[in-house]
Amino acid sequence: MPLSLLASTALSDSERMPPPPPRRASDSPELETVMATVSTAFHVSADHGQLPDLVLVSDDTVQFYVSAARLHTDNAFAGVLPATGPLIAGLPSAHVPDSAEVLNIVLHACYGLSPAAFSPSVATLVAAIDRFPAYGLDGKALLAPATPLHTLLVAQAPLAPMLVYVAAARHDAFALAAASSAYLLSYPLYTITDELAEEMGPVYLNRLFLLHRRRLDSLKGFLAQAPHPHVEMPTCGFAEQATLTKSWLYVTACIIMEAQPDTTASAIESTLYSLMPQLSCMSCKAALKTRIEKLAVDWSLVGRTI
């Protein structure tokens, strides 16, 4: 067949082929479907006692379905209420300038729920607490002893006691500050910077200093009381018992030089019991043992919190 006829036939065949189907948007590698991220705790079907009537959208675009009545704010939740943003699932929305991690804890506090399931760090918890004033929330009430947030912070306090103490001080949450202060007995107060002192304020700074001072003064008072002398005996009179008293004063002076507010009773007992091998009088040994036991009990009863 002549080449010209072949070309003509091929052209006519191509003209008879149906056009390709239109390309769908989903087929394009350059187009991606944007999926909304919704809070696992505050989604549209979450049962928290009240149906959601707005959607709060965090800075990282996570959606939180909440009821405005549960926010208990005195400044319209930083001025975003009533929500006037685009409708999401039929509800008005509002943008809030915080990450989902922080906003999640703030909303858990408003609802009286514990955020423990999300395993937030102490730093994140404190960051959320510090946002309470911005949202017109009563930090002192939200950190009260009966609240889940208080319980979680107390459990986390050993990890970062000063961080928790300062946060509690800023909101005058005394119970939380007291609980965290128990873990600050070993804290070197001379390292507190001017900025940190300003953050906790003069009242709570003074309370922390007084806690350390009160414990050390109490320990000094206990150590100043030497074992009670026993009745003079032919083998152990005044001179022999005076030796025990001198040894006691020397050892206790060493303890006081090294003592810290968190010095343990067992450490004190161990040091004082080192005097026992020097004694040959059974009555002196009994007096020393009685005094050490009494001192250990007294020291354990000294308050460990502000």
Short mmCIF file of C-alpha atoms in Angstrom, two decimals:
data_model
loop_
_atom_site.label_atom_id
_atom_site.label_comp_id
_atom_site.label_asym_id
_atom_site.label_seq_id
_atom_site.Cartn_x
_atom_site.Cartn_y
_atom_site.Cartn_z
CA MET A 1 0.00 0.00 0.00
CA PRO A 2 1.40 3.45 -0.84
CA LEU A 3 2.80 5.42 2.10
CA SER A 4 0.44 8.31 1.46
CA LEU A 5 -2.54 6.02 1.85
CA LEU A 6 -1.16 4.57 5.09
CA ALA A 7 -0.75 8.05 6.54
CA SER A 8 -4.25 8.97 5.50
CA THR A 9 -5.66 5.82 7.09
CA ALA A 10 -3.74 6.40 10.36
CA LEU A 11 -4.98 9.96 10.54
CA SER A 12 -8.55 8.97 10.04
CA ASP A 13 -8.24 6.30 12.80
CA SER A 14 -6.88 8.84 15.30
CA GLU A 15 -9.65 11.23 14.52
CA ARG A 16 -12.19 8.51 15.27
CA MET A 17 -10.69 7.78 18.82
CA PRO A 18 -12.75 9.18 21.74
CA PRO A 19 -11.09 12.00 23.75
CA PRO A 20 -9.47 10.98 27.10
CA PRO A 21 -11.61 11.46 30.20
CA PRO A 22 -11.06 14.75 32.06
CA ARG A 23 -8.36 14.58 34.73
CA ARG A 24 -9.65 14.58 38.29
CA ALA A 25 -8.11 16.84 40.92
CA SER A 26 -7.25 13.81 43.04
CA ASP A 27 -5.14 12.42 40.17
CA SER A 28 -2.81 15.39 40.21
CA PRO A 29 0.36 14.89 42.30
CA GLU A 30 0.46 18.64 42.80
CA LEU A 31 -2.88 18.78 44.64
CA GLU A 32 -3.29 17.42 48.18
CA THR A 33 -6.41 16.96 50.24
CA VAL A 34 -6.29 19.08 53.38
CA MET A 35 -7.55 17.11 56.35
CA ALA A 36 -8.69 18.91 59.50
CA THR A 37 -7.10 17.76 62.75
CA VAL A 38 -9.60 17.40 65.57
CA SER A 39 -8.85 17.11 69.28
CA THR A 40 -9.24 13.58 70.61
CA ALA A 41 -10.67 14.92 73.87
CA PHE A 42 -12.84 17.72 72.50
CA HIS A 43 -14.31 16.35 69.29
CA VAL A 44 -17.84 16.94 68.08
CA SER A 45 -19.22 13.77 69.71
CA ALA A 46 -17.39 14.06 73.04
CA ASP A 47 -19.71 13.72 76.02
CA HIS A 48 -18.73 16.41 78.54
CA GLY A 49 -22.18 17.19 79.85
CA GLN A 50 -22.99 19.96 77.37
CA LEU A 51 -23.17 19.96 73.60
CA PRO A 52 -20.48 22.05 71.88
CA ASP A 53 -21.63 25.36 70.46
CA LEU A 54 -18.34 26.61 69.00
CA VAL A 55 -15.03 25.41 67.66
CA LEU A 56 -11.74 26.81 68.95
CA VAL A 57 -8.91 26.46 66.47
CA SER A 58 -5.38 26.42 67.88
CA ASP A 59 -2.38 28.11 66.33
CA ASP A 60 -1.39 24.78 64.77
CA THR A 61 -4.94 24.37 63.34
CA VAL A 62 -6.27 21.70 65.68
CA GLN A 63 -10.02 21.99 66.25
CA PHE A 64 -11.58 21.84 69.73
CA TYR A 65 -15.37 21.52 69.99
CA VAL A 66 -16.44 23.18 73.24
CA SER A 67 -19.33 24.82 75.03
CA ALA A 68 -18.86 28.52 75.73
CA ALA A 69 -20.68 28.12 79.05
CA ARG A 70 -17.91 25.84 80.35
CA LEU A 71 -15.09 28.31 79.79
CA HIS A 72 -15.87 30.49 82.87
CA THR A 73 -14.01 33.47 81.45
CA ASP A 74 -14.25 37.11 82.45
CA ASN A 75 -12.78 38.52 79.23
CA ALA A 76 -14.65 36.53 76.54
CA PHE A 77 -11.76 34.05 76.39
CA ALA A 78 -9.25 36.66 75.30
CA GLY A 79 -11.92 38.45 73.29
CA VAL A 80 -12.74 35.66 70.84
CA LEU A 81 -16.29 35.08 72.11
CA PRO A 82 -18.85 35.07 70.74
CA ALA A 83 -17.19 33.15 67.93
CA THR A 84 -17.66 34.77 64.52
CA GLY A 85 -15.24 32.74 62.40
CA PRO A 86 -16.12 30.40 59.52
CA LEU A 87 -18.59 27.62 60.30
CA ILE A 88 -17.05 24.24 61.04
CA ALA A 89 -19.49 21.33 61.18
CA GLY A 90 -22.21 23.94 61.46
CA LEU A 91 -20.64 25.70 64.46
CA PRO A 92 -18.97 29.12 64.55
CA SER A 93 -15.22 29.03 65.02
CA ALA A 94 -12.60 31.23 66.67
CA HIS A 95 -8.83 31.20 66.43
CA VAL A 96 -6.78 31.22 69.64
CA PRO A 97 -3.06 32.08 69.68
CA ASP A 98 -1.79 28.96 71.45
CA SER A 99 -0.59 25.54 70.41
CA ALA A 100 -2.94 22.58 70.64
CA GLU A 101 -0.77 21.17 73.43
CA VAL A 102 -1.29 24.24 75.61
CA LEU A 103 -4.92 24.84 74.66
CA ASN A 104 -5.74 21.21 75.43
CA ILE A 105 -4.60 21.65 79.04
CA VAL A 106 -6.39 25.00 79.39
CA LEU A 107 -9.66 23.43 78.24
CA HIS A 108 -9.21 20.38 80.47
CA ALA A 109 -8.85 22.78 83.40
CA CYS A 110 -12.00 24.66 82.38
CA TYR A 111 -13.95 21.42 82.20
CA GLY A 112 -12.50 20.03 85.44
CA LEU A 113 -10.89 17.12 83.60
CA SER A 114 -7.44 15.63 84.01
CA PRO A 115 -5.05 15.88 81.05
CA ALA A 116 -2.91 13.07 82.49
CA ALA A 117 -3.77 10.72 79.61
CA PHE A 118 -1.79 13.00 77.29
CA SER A 119 1.34 12.78 79.50
CA PRO A 120 2.13 16.51 79.34
CA SER A 121 5.53 17.62 80.59
CA VAL A 122 5.86 19.91 83.59
CA ALA A 123 6.96 22.70 81.26
CA THR A 124 3.82 22.29 79.16
CA LEU A 125 1.58 22.25 82.22
CA VAL A 126 3.19 25.43 83.52
CA ALA A 127 2.97 27.07 80.09
CA ALA A 128 -0.77 26.37 80.09
CA ILE A 129 -1.18 27.70 83.64
CA ASP A 130 0.60 30.89 82.67
CA ARG A 131 -2.01 31.43 79.94
CA PHE A 132 -4.93 31.46 82.40
CA PRO A 133 -4.86 35.25 82.89
CA ALA A 134 -4.82 35.86 79.13
CA TYR A 135 -8.06 33.90 78.80
CA GLY A 136 -9.71 35.53 81.79
CA LEU A 137 -9.59 32.36 83.89
CA ASP A 138 -9.29 32.18 87.67
CA GLY A 139 -5.98 30.38 88.14
CA LYS A 140 -6.36 30.11 91.90
CA ALA A 141 -9.68 28.28 91.51
CA LEU A 142 -8.45 26.04 88.70
CA LEU A 143 -5.43 25.01 90.81
CA ALA A 144 -7.37 24.35 94.02
CA PRO A 145 -6.61 21.07 95.85
CA ALA A 146 -9.78 19.34 94.63
CA THR A 147 -9.01 19.86 90.95
CA PRO A 148 -7.46 17.24 88.63
CA LEU A 149 -4.86 19.77 87.47
CA HIS A 150 -3.67 20.28 91.05
CA THR A 151 -3.38 16.51 91.50
CA LEU A 152 -1.36 16.13 88.31
CA LEU A 153 0.98 18.99 89.16
CA VAL A 154 1.63 17.61 92.64
CA ALA A 155 2.53 14.27 91.08
CA GLN A 156 4.89 16.02 88.64
CA ALA A 157 6.41 18.39 91.22
CA PRO A 158 9.40 16.14 92.09
CA LEU A 159 10.57 16.46 88.47
CA ALA A 160 10.72 20.28 88.48
CA PRO A 161 9.75 21.60 91.92
CA MET A 162 10.91 25.17 91.41
CA LEU A 163 8.99 25.44 88.14
CA VAL A 164 5.80 24.27 89.85
CA TYR A 165 6.44 26.42 92.94
CA VAL A 166 6.86 29.60 90.90
CA ALA A 167 3.76 28.85 88.82
CA ALA A 168 1.74 28.27 91.98
CA ALA A 169 3.11 31.46 93.52
CA ARG A 170 2.06 33.51 90.50
CA HIS A 171 -1.54 32.39 91.02
CA ASP A 172 -1.39 32.42 94.84
CA ALA A 173 -2.22 28.70 94.81
CA PHE A 174 -0.88 28.08 98.31
CA ALA A 175 -1.69 24.36 98.53
CA LEU A 176 0.19 23.64 95.31
CA ALA A 177 3.12 25.83 96.36
CA ALA A 178 3.27 24.05 99.71
CA ALA A 179 3.26 20.61 98.08
CA SER A 180 6.10 21.55 95.73
CA SER A 181 8.12 23.25 98.48
CA ALA A 182 8.73 19.85 100.09
CA TYR A 183 11.00 19.07 97.13
CA LEU A 184 12.91 22.34 97.46
CA LEU A 185 14.63 21.56 100.76
CA SER A 186 17.82 20.75 98.87
CA TYR A 187 17.51 23.75 96.55
CA PRO A 188 20.44 26.19 96.95
CA LEU A 189 18.59 29.42 97.64
CA TYR A 190 21.65 31.52 96.85
CA THR A 191 21.21 30.54 93.19
CA ILE A 192 17.80 32.22 92.92
CA THR A 193 18.17 34.99 90.36
CA ASP A 194 16.50 38.38 90.52
CA GLU A 195 14.23 37.33 87.66
CA LEU A 196 13.15 34.17 89.45
CA ALA A 197 12.57 36.05 92.69
CA GLU A 198 10.44 38.58 90.85
CA GLU A 199 8.40 35.81 89.23
CA MET A 200 7.48 34.14 92.52
CA GLY A 201 6.98 37.44 94.31
CA PRO A 202 8.15 38.60 97.75
CA VAL A 203 5.57 36.62 99.74
CA TYR A 204 6.43 33.20 98.37
CA LEU A 205 10.14 33.98 98.20
CA ASN A 206 10.06 34.85 101.90
CA ARG A 207 8.09 31.70 102.71
CA LEU A 208 10.71 29.55 101.00
CA PHE A 209 13.57 31.22 102.87
CA LEU A 210 11.70 30.87 106.16
CA LEU A 211 11.14 27.16 105.50
CA HIS A 212 14.88 26.55 105.12
CA ARG A 213 15.72 28.73 108.10
CA ARG A 214 13.07 27.15 110.34
CA ARG A 215 14.33 23.65 109.69
CA LEU A 216 17.98 24.50 110.26
CA ASP A 217 17.20 26.42 113.44
CA SER A 218 15.17 23.47 114.72
CA LEU A 219 18.00 21.06 113.99
CA LYS A 220 20.51 23.26 115.79
CA GLY A 221 18.22 23.38 118.79
CA PHE A 222 17.89 19.59 118.91
CA LEU A 223 21.64 19.04 118.55
CA ALA A 224 22.37 21.51 121.35
CA GLN A 225 20.78 19.11 123.84
CA ALA A 226 23.41 16.59 124.92
CA PRO A 227 22.53 13.21 126.46
CA HIS A 228 21.10 13.54 129.95
CA PRO A 229 23.68 12.60 132.63
CA HIS A 230 23.00 9.61 134.79
CA VAL A 231 23.58 9.21 138.52
CA GLU A 232 27.25 9.20 139.42
CA MET A 233 28.74 5.78 139.91
CA PRO A 234 32.17 4.63 141.11
CA THR A 235 33.11 3.66 137.57
CA CYS A 236 31.52 6.65 135.83
CA GLY A 237 31.37 9.95 137.61
CA PHE A 238 31.08 13.56 136.52
CA ALA A 239 34.46 13.66 134.76
CA GLU A 240 33.71 10.58 132.63
CA GLN A 241 30.28 11.89 131.65
CA ALA A 242 31.78 15.27 130.79
CA THR A 243 33.87 13.49 128.18
CA LEU A 244 30.69 12.24 126.49
CA THR A 245 29.26 15.76 126.54
CA LYS A 246 32.40 17.19 124.93
CA SER A 247 32.38 14.50 122.25
CA TRP A 248 28.70 15.20 121.60
CA LEU A 249 29.34 18.93 121.20
CA TYR A 250 32.20 18.29 118.79
CA VAL A 251 30.28 15.86 116.60
CA THR A 252 27.13 17.98 116.55
CA ALA A 253 29.17 21.04 115.58
CA CYS A 254 30.40 19.08 112.56
CA ILE A 255 26.82 18.09 111.71
CA ILE A 256 25.66 21.71 111.91
CA MET A 257 28.45 22.85 109.60
CA GLU A 258 27.31 20.39 106.92
CA ALA A 259 23.58 20.39 107.65
CA GLN A 260 21.02 21.22 105.00
CA PRO A 261 17.25 21.60 105.34
CA ASP A 262 16.89 18.17 103.73
CA THR A 263 19.45 16.37 105.94
CA THR A 264 17.95 13.01 106.80
CA ALA A 265 17.39 11.65 110.28
CA SER A 266 19.27 8.49 109.34
CA ALA A 267 22.36 10.50 108.38
CA ILE A 268 22.28 12.31 111.73
CA GLU A 269 21.78 9.07 113.63
CA SER A 270 24.67 7.42 111.84
CA THR A 271 27.03 10.26 112.77
CA LEU A 272 25.94 10.38 116.41
CA TYR A 273 26.11 6.63 116.85
CA SER A 274 29.80 6.85 115.97
CA LEU A 275 30.27 8.00 119.58
CA MET A 276 29.05 4.68 120.95
CA PRO A 277 32.32 2.67 120.61
CA GLN A 278 34.12 5.27 122.72
CA LEU A 279 31.91 4.54 125.71
CA SER A 280 32.49 1.77 128.22
CA CYS A 281 29.73 2.76 130.65
CA MET A 282 26.43 1.01 129.89
CA SER A 283 24.46 3.86 131.46
CA CYS A 284 26.19 6.40 129.20
CA LYS A 285 25.45 4.21 126.19
CA ALA A 286 21.81 4.00 127.19
CA ALA A 287 21.63 7.78 127.66
CA LEU A 288 23.24 8.36 124.25
CA LYS A 289 20.87 5.93 122.55
CA THR A 290 17.83 7.56 124.16
CA ARG A 291 18.96 11.03 123.12
CA ILE A 292 19.66 10.02 119.52
CA GLU A 293 16.28 8.32 119.17
CA LYS A 294 14.48 11.34 120.59
CA LEU A 295 16.38 13.70 118.31
CA ALA A 296 15.53 11.60 115.24
CA VAL A 297 11.84 11.66 116.11
CA ASP A 298 11.85 15.40 116.78
CA TRP A 299 13.64 16.11 113.51
CA SER A 300 11.20 13.98 111.51
CA LEU A 301 8.31 16.02 112.92
CA VAL A 302 9.65 19.39 111.78
CA GLY A 303 7.51 20.76 108.95
CA ARG A 304 8.83 20.13 105.45
CA THR A 305 6.62 22.60 103.61
CA ILE A 306 6.00 26.33 103.65
#
